[in-house]
mmCIF file of C-alpha atoms and ligand atoms in Angstrom:
data_model
loop_
_atom_site.group_PDB
_atom_site.id
_atom_site.type_symbol
_atom_site.label_atom_id
_atom_site.label_comp_id
_atom_site.label_asym_id
_atom_site.label_seq_id
_atom_site.Cartn_x
_atom_site.Cartn_y
_atom_site.Cartn_z
ATOM 1 C CA MET A 1 -0.073 0.049 0.251
ATOM 2 C CA SER A 2 1.269 3.513 -0.817
ATOM 3 C CA SER A 3 -0.016 6.989 0.674
ATOM 4 C CA ILE A 4 0.189 10.369 0.809
ATOM 5 C CA VAL A 5 0.520 12.391 3.370
ATOM 6 C CA ILE A 6 -0.587 16.471 3.610
ATOM 7 C CA ASP A 7 0.558 17.597 6.605
ATOM 8 C CA ASP A 8 -0.528 20.936 8.043
ATOM 9 C CA LEU A 9 -0.010 22.547 4.739
ATOM 10 C CA HIS A 10 0.371 26.426 4.285
ATOM 11 C CA VAL A 11 0.871 27.677 0.534
ATOM 12 C CA SER A 12 0.941 31.229 -0.943
ATOM 13 C CA VAL A 13 0.242 32.747 -4.109
ATOM 14 C CA ALA A 14 1.526 36.258 -5.070
ATOM 15 C CA ASP A 15 2.305 36.709 -1.141
ATOM 16 C CA LYS A 16 -1.108 35.446 -0.644
ATOM 17 C CA GLU A 17 -2.002 32.635 1.732
ATOM 18 C CA ILE A 18 -4.553 30.586 -0.131
ATOM 19 C CA ILE A 19 -4.327 27.109 1.957
ATOM 20 C CA GLN A 20 -4.032 27.709 5.726
ATOM 21 C CA GLY A 21 -3.024 24.365 7.227
ATOM 22 C CA LEU A 22 -4.741 22.019 5.335
ATOM 23 C CA SER A 23 -4.440 18.223 6.028
ATOM 24 C CA LEU A 24 -5.833 14.947 4.458
ATOM 25 C CA GLU A 25 -3.867 11.413 4.137
ATOM 26 C CA PHE A 26 -5.558 9.143 1.311
ATOM 27 C CA SER A 27 -3.638 5.915 0.262
ATOM 28 C CA THR A 28 -3.745 3.240 -2.476
ATOM 29 C CA GLY A 29 -7.218 1.284 -2.828
ATOM 30 C CA GLU A 30 -9.333 4.598 -1.615
ATOM 31 C CA ILE A 31 -11.549 7.933 -3.514
ATOM 32 C CA HIS A 32 -11.589 11.134 -1.443
ATOM 33 C CA ALA A 33 -13.278 13.335 -2.754
ATOM 34 C CA VAL A 34 -12.744 17.115 -1.991
ATOM 35 C CA MET A 35 -15.744 19.579 -2.036
ATOM 36 C CA GLY A 36 -15.497 23.097 -1.716
ATOM 37 C CA PRO A 37 -16.935 26.339 -3.020
ATOM 38 C CA ASN A 38 -15.348 28.509 -5.664
ATOM 39 C CA GLY A 39 -12.245 30.407 -4.338
ATOM 40 C CA SER A 40 -11.618 27.771 -1.344
ATOM 41 C CA GLY A 41 -8.234 26.658 -2.950
ATOM 42 C CA LYS A 42 -9.103 23.378 -4.425
ATOM 43 C CA SER A 43 -7.005 24.205 -7.194
ATOM 44 C CA THR A 44 -4.039 25.828 -5.835
ATOM 45 C CA LEU A 45 -4.192 22.088 -3.268
ATOM 46 C CA ALA A 46 -3.314 20.207 -7.339
ATOM 47 C CA LYS A 47 -1.663 22.362 -8.828
ATOM 48 C CA VAL A 48 0.569 22.872 -5.038
ATOM 49 C CA MET A 49 0.830 18.556 -5.736
ATOM 50 C CA ALA A 50 2.117 18.402 -9.059
ATOM 51 C CA GLY A 51 4.381 20.743 -8.176
ATOM 52 C CA HIS A 52 3.589 24.481 -9.759
ATOM 53 C CA PRO A 53 6.501 26.814 -9.217
ATOM 54 C CA ASP A 54 4.008 30.186 -8.980
ATOM 55 C CA TYR A 55 2.874 28.864 -5.575
ATOM 56 C CA GLN A 56 4.972 28.235 -2.422
ATOM 57 C CA VAL A 57 4.523 26.040 0.351
ATOM 58 C CA THR A 58 5.612 28.001 3.366
ATOM 59 C CA ARG A 59 5.122 25.719 5.824
ATOM 60 C CA GLY A 60 3.777 21.603 6.234
ATOM 61 C CA GLU A 61 4.778 18.462 3.780
ATOM 62 C CA ILE A 62 3.675 16.320 1.064
ATOM 63 C CA LEU A 63 4.851 12.793 1.452
ATOM 64 C CA MET A 64 4.767 10.502 -0.595
ATOM 65 C CA ASP A 65 5.422 7.294 1.109
ATOM 66 C CA GLY A 66 7.189 8.430 3.465
ATOM 67 C CA VAL A 67 8.922 11.206 1.594
ATOM 68 C CA SER A 68 8.410 14.767 0.639
ATOM 69 C CA ILE A 69 7.918 15.557 -2.890
ATOM 70 C CA LEU A 70 7.933 19.330 -2.165
ATOM 71 C CA GLU A 71 11.748 20.163 -2.959
ATOM 72 C CA MET A 72 11.076 17.884 -6.400
ATOM 73 C CA GLU A 73 10.398 18.752 -9.955
ATOM 74 C CA PRO A 74 6.917 17.646 -11.752
ATOM 75 C CA ASP A 75 8.555 15.609 -14.217
ATOM 76 C CA GLU A 76 9.690 13.807 -11.008
ATOM 77 C CA ARG A 77 6.916 13.916 -8.966
ATOM 78 C CA SER A 78 5.345 12.337 -12.217
ATOM 79 C CA ARG A 79 7.509 9.217 -12.508
ATOM 80 C CA ARG A 80 7.229 7.844 -9.188
ATOM 81 C CA GLY A 81 3.411 8.030 -9.385
ATOM 82 C CA LEU A 82 1.470 11.132 -9.428
ATOM 83 C CA PHE A 83 -1.286 12.081 -11.708
ATOM 84 C CA MET A 84 -2.621 15.384 -12.362
ATOM 85 C CA ALA A 85 -5.863 16.047 -13.951
ATOM 86 C CA PHE A 86 -6.336 19.415 -14.299
ATOM 87 C CA GLN A 87 -9.363 21.934 -14.213
ATOM 88 C CA TYR A 88 -7.990 23.535 -17.528
ATOM 89 C CA PRO A 89 -6.055 21.360 -19.558
ATOM 90 C CA MET A 90 -3.314 22.786 -21.610
ATOM 91 C CA GLU A 91 -3.469 22.372 -25.377
ATOM 92 C CA ILE A 92 0.483 21.362 -26.862
ATOM 93 C CA PRO A 93 0.309 22.525 -30.696
ATOM 94 C CA GLY A 94 2.894 20.867 -32.413
ATOM 95 C CA VAL A 95 2.814 17.910 -30.236
ATOM 96 C CA SER A 96 0.427 14.679 -31.597
ATOM 97 C CA ASN A 97 -0.851 12.486 -28.629
ATOM 98 C CA ALA A 98 -0.256 9.402 -29.795
ATOM 99 C CA ASN A 99 3.639 11.352 -29.293
ATOM 100 C CA PHE A 100 2.738 12.737 -26.196
ATOM 101 C CA LEU A 101 1.769 9.974 -24.077
ATOM 102 C CA ARG A 102 4.488 7.339 -25.928
ATOM 103 C CA ALA A 103 7.209 10.317 -24.490
ATOM 104 C CA ALA A 104 5.194 9.748 -21.308
ATOM 105 C CA LEU A 105 6.280 6.301 -21.063
ATOM 106 C CA GLN A 106 8.892 5.828 -22.611
ATOM 107 C CA ALA A 107 10.192 8.902 -19.451
ATOM 108 C CA ARG A 108 9.072 6.171 -16.726
ATOM 109 C CA LEU A 109 11.083 3.223 -18.324
ATOM 110 C CA PRO A 110 14.504 2.144 -16.997
ATOM 111 C CA GLU A 111 17.453 3.529 -19.242
ATOM 112 C CA GLY A 112 17.720 1.392 -22.572
ATOM 113 C CA GLU A 113 14.479 -0.190 -22.837
ATOM 114 C CA GLU A 114 12.407 0.361 -25.456
ATOM 115 C CA LEU A 115 8.239 1.114 -24.787
ATOM 116 C CA ASP A 116 7.135 -1.680 -27.854
ATOM 117 C CA ALA A 117 5.308 0.623 -30.515
ATOM 118 C CA ILE A 118 2.186 -2.469 -31.130
ATOM 119 C CA GLU A 119 1.962 -2.946 -27.320
ATOM 120 C CA PHE A 120 1.574 0.999 -27.028
ATOM 121 C CA TYR A 121 -1.004 1.404 -29.815
ATOM 122 C CA GLN A 122 -2.593 -2.015 -29.308
ATOM 123 C CA ARG A 123 -3.510 0.092 -25.501
ATOM 124 C CA LEU A 124 -4.126 3.105 -26.610
ATOM 125 C CA TYR A 125 -7.086 1.611 -28.675
ATOM 126 C CA GLN A 126 -8.513 0.167 -25.873
ATOM 127 C CA LYS A 127 -8.186 2.711 -24.044
ATOM 128 C CA MET A 128 -9.819 5.649 -26.546
ATOM 129 C CA ASP A 129 -12.562 2.901 -27.041
ATOM 130 C CA LEU A 130 -13.372 3.130 -23.636
ATOM 131 C CA LEU A 131 -13.365 6.874 -23.366
ATOM 132 C CA ASP A 132 -15.123 7.234 -26.875
ATOM 133 C CA ILE A 133 -12.100 8.535 -28.833
ATOM 134 C CA ARG A 134 -12.265 8.736 -31.698
ATOM 135 C CA ARG A 135 -9.213 6.967 -33.832
ATOM 136 C CA GLU A 136 -8.234 10.256 -35.550
ATOM 137 C CA PHE A 137 -7.303 12.095 -32.336
ATOM 138 C CA THR A 138 -4.025 10.195 -31.745
ATOM 139 C CA GLY A 139 -2.821 12.447 -34.893
ATOM 140 C CA ARG A 140 -3.760 15.736 -32.843
ATOM 141 C CA ALA A 141 -2.290 17.997 -31.536
ATOM 142 C CA VAL A 142 -3.097 17.325 -27.974
ATOM 143 C CA ASN A 143 -5.860 19.276 -26.268
ATOM 144 C CA GLU A 144 -5.516 21.852 -29.693
ATOM 145 C CA GLY A 145 -9.034 23.045 -30.967
ATOM 146 C CA PHE A 146 -10.659 20.038 -28.317
ATOM 147 C CA SER A 147 -14.170 20.766 -26.488
ATOM 148 C CA GLY A 148 -13.821 21.152 -23.276
ATOM 149 C CA GLY A 149 -15.321 17.325 -22.918
ATOM 150 C CA GLU A 150 -12.818 15.703 -25.318
ATOM 151 C CA LYS A 151 -10.251 17.757 -23.420
ATOM 152 C CA LYS A 152 -11.583 16.501 -19.646
ATOM 153 C CA ARG A 153 -12.204 13.080 -21.401
ATOM 154 C CA ASN A 154 -8.066 13.074 -22.918
ATOM 155 C CA GLU A 155 -6.987 13.769 -19.482
ATOM 156 C CA ILE A 156 -8.847 10.473 -18.105
ATOM 157 C CA LEU A 157 -7.053 8.727 -21.171
ATOM 158 C CA GLN A 158 -3.635 9.862 -20.110
ATOM 159 C CA LEU A 159 -4.260 8.054 -16.568
ATOM 160 C CA ALA A 160 -5.720 5.269 -18.466
ATOM 161 C CA MET A 161 -1.943 5.087 -20.359
ATOM 162 C CA LEU A 162 0.280 5.620 -17.271
ATOM 163 C CA GLU A 163 -1.663 3.849 -14.748
ATOM 164 C CA PRO A 164 -0.368 6.051 -11.961
ATOM 165 C CA THR A 165 0.186 5.222 -7.782
ATOM 166 C CA PHE A 166 -2.489 7.955 -7.325
ATOM 167 C CA ALA A 167 -4.364 10.368 -9.708
ATOM 168 C CA VAL A 168 -5.661 13.994 -8.528
ATOM 169 C CA LEU A 169 -8.755 14.365 -11.432
ATOM 170 C CA ASP A 170 -9.751 18.913 -10.196
ATOM 171 C CA GLU A 171 -12.556 19.146 -11.834
ATOM 172 C CA THR A 172 -13.091 16.903 -14.554
ATOM 173 C CA ASP A 173 -16.660 16.933 -14.634
ATOM 174 C CA SER A 174 -17.510 20.918 -15.010
ATOM 175 C CA GLY A 175 -18.335 22.147 -18.447
ATOM 176 C CA LEU A 176 -18.760 18.431 -19.619
ATOM 177 C CA ASP A 177 -22.765 16.866 -20.840
ATOM 178 C CA ILE A 178 -24.482 13.746 -19.036
ATOM 179 C CA ASP A 179 -23.668 11.368 -21.454
ATOM 180 C CA ALA A 180 -20.036 13.041 -21.409
ATOM 181 C CA LEU A 181 -20.204 12.701 -17.484
ATOM 182 C CA LYS A 182 -20.812 8.548 -17.859
ATOM 183 C CA VAL A 183 -18.092 8.506 -20.207
ATOM 184 C CA VAL A 184 -15.626 10.320 -18.100
ATOM 185 C CA ALA A 185 -17.358 7.900 -14.631
ATOM 186 C CA LYS A 186 -16.347 4.845 -16.561
ATOM 187 C CA GLY A 187 -13.103 5.582 -17.593
ATOM 188 C CA VAL A 188 -12.436 6.532 -13.989
ATOM 189 C CA ASN A 189 -14.208 3.395 -12.575
ATOM 190 C CA THR A 190 -12.582 1.426 -14.859
ATOM 191 C CA ILE A 191 -8.777 2.594 -14.027
ATOM 192 C CA CYS A 192 -10.101 3.016 -9.981
ATOM 193 C CA GLY A 193 -9.138 -0.871 -7.431
ATOM 194 C CA PRO A 194 -6.541 -1.276 -5.207
ATOM 195 C CA GLY A 195 -3.390 0.273 -7.246
ATOM 196 C CA ILE A 196 -4.559 3.560 -7.012
ATOM 197 C CA GLY A 197 -5.481 5.801 -4.493
ATOM 198 C CA ILE A 198 -8.007 9.039 -6.226
ATOM 199 C CA LEU A 199 -8.334 12.110 -4.897
ATOM 200 C CA LEU A 200 -11.666 14.149 -6.578
ATOM 201 C CA ILE A 201 -12.086 17.516 -6.969
ATOM 202 C CA THR A 202 -15.513 18.893 -7.943
ATOM 203 C CA HIS A 203 -17.758 21.736 -6.529
ATOM 204 C CA TYR A 204 -20.884 19.539 -7.351
ATOM 205 C CA GLN A 205 -22.274 16.365 -5.800
ATOM 206 C CA ARG A 206 -23.024 14.788 -9.487
ATOM 207 C CA LEU A 207 -19.852 13.597 -10.555
ATOM 208 C CA LEU A 208 -20.661 11.690 -7.052
ATOM 209 C CA ASN A 209 -23.576 9.694 -8.201
ATOM 210 C CA TYR A 210 -21.206 7.871 -10.896
ATOM 211 C CA ILE A 211 -17.802 7.545 -8.928
ATOM 212 C CA VAL A 212 -18.486 6.617 -5.357
ATOM 213 C CA PRO A 213 -16.060 7.753 -3.403
ATOM 214 C CA ASP A 214 -15.127 6.105 -0.150
ATOM 215 C CA PHE A 215 -13.939 9.520 1.930
ATOM 216 C CA VAL A 216 -15.420 13.334 1.724
ATOM 217 C CA HIS A 217 -13.091 15.824 2.323
ATOM 218 C CA VAL A 218 -14.820 19.706 2.431
ATOM 219 C CA MET A 219 -12.598 22.514 1.797
ATOM 220 C CA SER A 220 -13.813 26.063 2.800
ATOM 221 C CA GLU A 221 -11.030 29.100 2.938
ATOM 222 C CA GLY A 222 -7.923 26.953 2.576
ATOM 223 C CA ARG A 223 -9.144 24.685 4.900
ATOM 224 C CA ILE A 224 -10.229 21.338 5.116
ATOM 225 C CA VAL A 225 -13.716 21.698 7.768
ATOM 226 C CA ARG A 226 -15.442 18.835 6.938
ATOM 227 C CA SER A 227 -14.433 14.652 6.498
ATOM 228 C CA GLY A 228 -17.476 12.331 6.599
ATOM 229 C CA GLY A 229 -18.473 9.585 4.790
ATOM 230 C CA LYS A 230 -20.234 9.421 0.898
ATOM 231 C CA GLU A 231 -22.915 10.142 2.592
ATOM 232 C CA LEU A 232 -21.436 14.366 3.199
ATOM 233 C CA ALA A 233 -21.838 14.864 -0.736
ATOM 234 C CA LEU A 234 -25.276 14.197 -0.424
ATOM 235 C CA GLU A 235 -25.877 16.748 2.451
ATOM 236 C CA LEU A 236 -24.040 18.954 0.939
ATOM 237 C CA GLU A 237 -26.113 18.726 -2.240
ATOM 238 C CA SER A 238 -29.236 19.653 -0.141
ATOM 239 C CA LYS A 239 -28.202 22.190 2.377
ATOM 240 C CA GLY A 240 -25.468 24.161 -0.426
ATOM 241 C CA TYR A 241 -21.093 24.394 1.640
ATOM 242 C CA ASP A 242 -23.222 28.108 3.553
ATOM 243 C CA TRP A 243 -23.898 26.460 6.576
ATOM 244 C CA LEU A 244 -20.277 25.393 6.659
ATOM 245 C CA LYS A 245 -18.177 28.152 5.627
ATOM 246 C CA ALA A 246 -15.483 29.713 7.639
ATOM 247 C CA ARG A 247 -15.415 27.537 10.220
ATOM 248 C CA LYS A 248 -12.470 26.781 11.617
ATOM 249 C CA PRO A 249 -11.662 23.084 12.069
ATOM 250 C CA GLU A 250 -11.702 22.638 15.684
ATOM 251 C CA THR A 251 -15.430 24.044 15.976
ATOM 252 C CA VAL A 252 -16.350 21.045 13.728
ATOM 253 C CA GLY A 253 -18.759 18.560 14.995
ATOM 254 C CA ALA A 254 -18.828 20.377 18.441
ATOM 255 C CA ASN A 255 -22.812 21.035 18.252
HETATM 256 P P1 ADP B 301 -11.116 27.093 -6.462
HETATM 257 O O1 ADP B 301 -9.845 25.630 -7.410
HETATM 258 O O2 ADP B 301 -11.316 26.071 -5.129
HETATM 259 O O3 ADP B 301 -12.188 27.707 -6.801
HETATM 260 P P2 ADP B 301 -8.602 27.788 -5.970
HETATM 261 O O4 ADP B 301 -7.649 27.556 -5.966
HETATM 262 O O5 ADP B 301 -8.441 28.189 -7.745
HETATM 263 O O6 ADP B 301 -9.875 27.902 -6.009
HETATM 264 O O7 ADP B 301 -7.572 29.837 -6.031
HETATM 265 C C1 ADP B 301 -8.724 30.181 -4.119
HETATM 266 C C2 ADP B 301 -7.918 31.313 -4.523
HETATM 267 O O8 ADP B 301 -6.149 31.543 -4.558
HETATM 268 C C3 ADP B 301 -8.971 32.681 -5.096
HETATM 269 O O9 ADP B 301 -9.716 33.656 -4.113
HETATM 270 C C4 ADP B 301 -7.524 32.667 -6.236
HETATM 271 O O10 ADP B 301 -7.545 34.403 -6.418
HETATM 272 C C5 ADP B 301 -6.614 32.890 -5.607
HETATM 273 N N1 ADP B 301 -4.920 32.352 -5.912
HETATM 274 C C6 ADP B 301 -5.112 31.513 -7.055
HETATM 275 N N2 ADP B 301 -4.345 31.183 -8.010
HETATM 276 C C7 ADP B 301 -4.095 32.439 -7.901
HETATM 277 C C8 ADP B 301 -2.755 32.891 -8.880
HETATM 278 N N3 ADP B 301 -1.741 32.615 -9.521
HETATM 279 N N4 ADP B 301 -2.694 34.259 -8.678
HETATM 280 C C9 ADP B 301 -3.302 34.789 -7.955
HETATM 281 N N5 ADP B 301 -3.979 34.575 -6.733
HETATM 282 C C10 ADP B 301 -4.843 33.008 -7.298
HETATM 283 MG MG1 MG B 302 -10.778 24.911 -9.366
#
């Protein structure tokens, strides 16, 4: 079993403290949902885990199997098994989807080992079929001219191909119609299992009808203000976020 431990994390961007003492642990075999209103710091958490250079960790730790990842470059975090699907996926003009995925997989192999091209395409087509992605997409530049829904499916294709130990999915549901949402959920559900830990960041409960989390955490003003099981998401759906806002962690559960 592998685990990620986030301990008393404080993160600043442009001298403003966005994450203010966030602690969270998750392990392989678990799906954790992080929910919260807009601006609560969810994407900041994802970006700081990925190693985005604009986000400064001023206090606290992020440990992967006991090893701090904070000093690691993003590519090293990735090779160690951390995957990030961004809320706003980047377009990479000039790099085809197939070449991008091949390079990413090749980078994970030991020195001197070559990725088998036939096996690669077999796997790629199998995962594309699963995610309803047309074959022509292999030759198109990564995310260039893709619709919002296509970009999100493409993120899940990358996830399916890279088979990471940990995946952080930032609002993979936003901008999807119900059919696309089901396809994305099917993709994620096919991937999840004992070998992977998933952190699902979402504003809405809707996605959690299709991907059922083991744990739900609510984020407000840069910290986790409440944690519970999947029923917590339903409570949020009916009550909204206001009842949890601006409550300090130590007061939670006091009533
Ligand atoms: P969420 O994903 O929960 O909607 P974000 O993490 O995107 O929240 O943003 C949290 C807060 O941090 C917001 O007030 C946002 O304006 C601020 N913020 C995030 N990134 C930056 C940045 N690069 N520069 C300045 N402020 C930022
Ligand atoms: Mg966000």
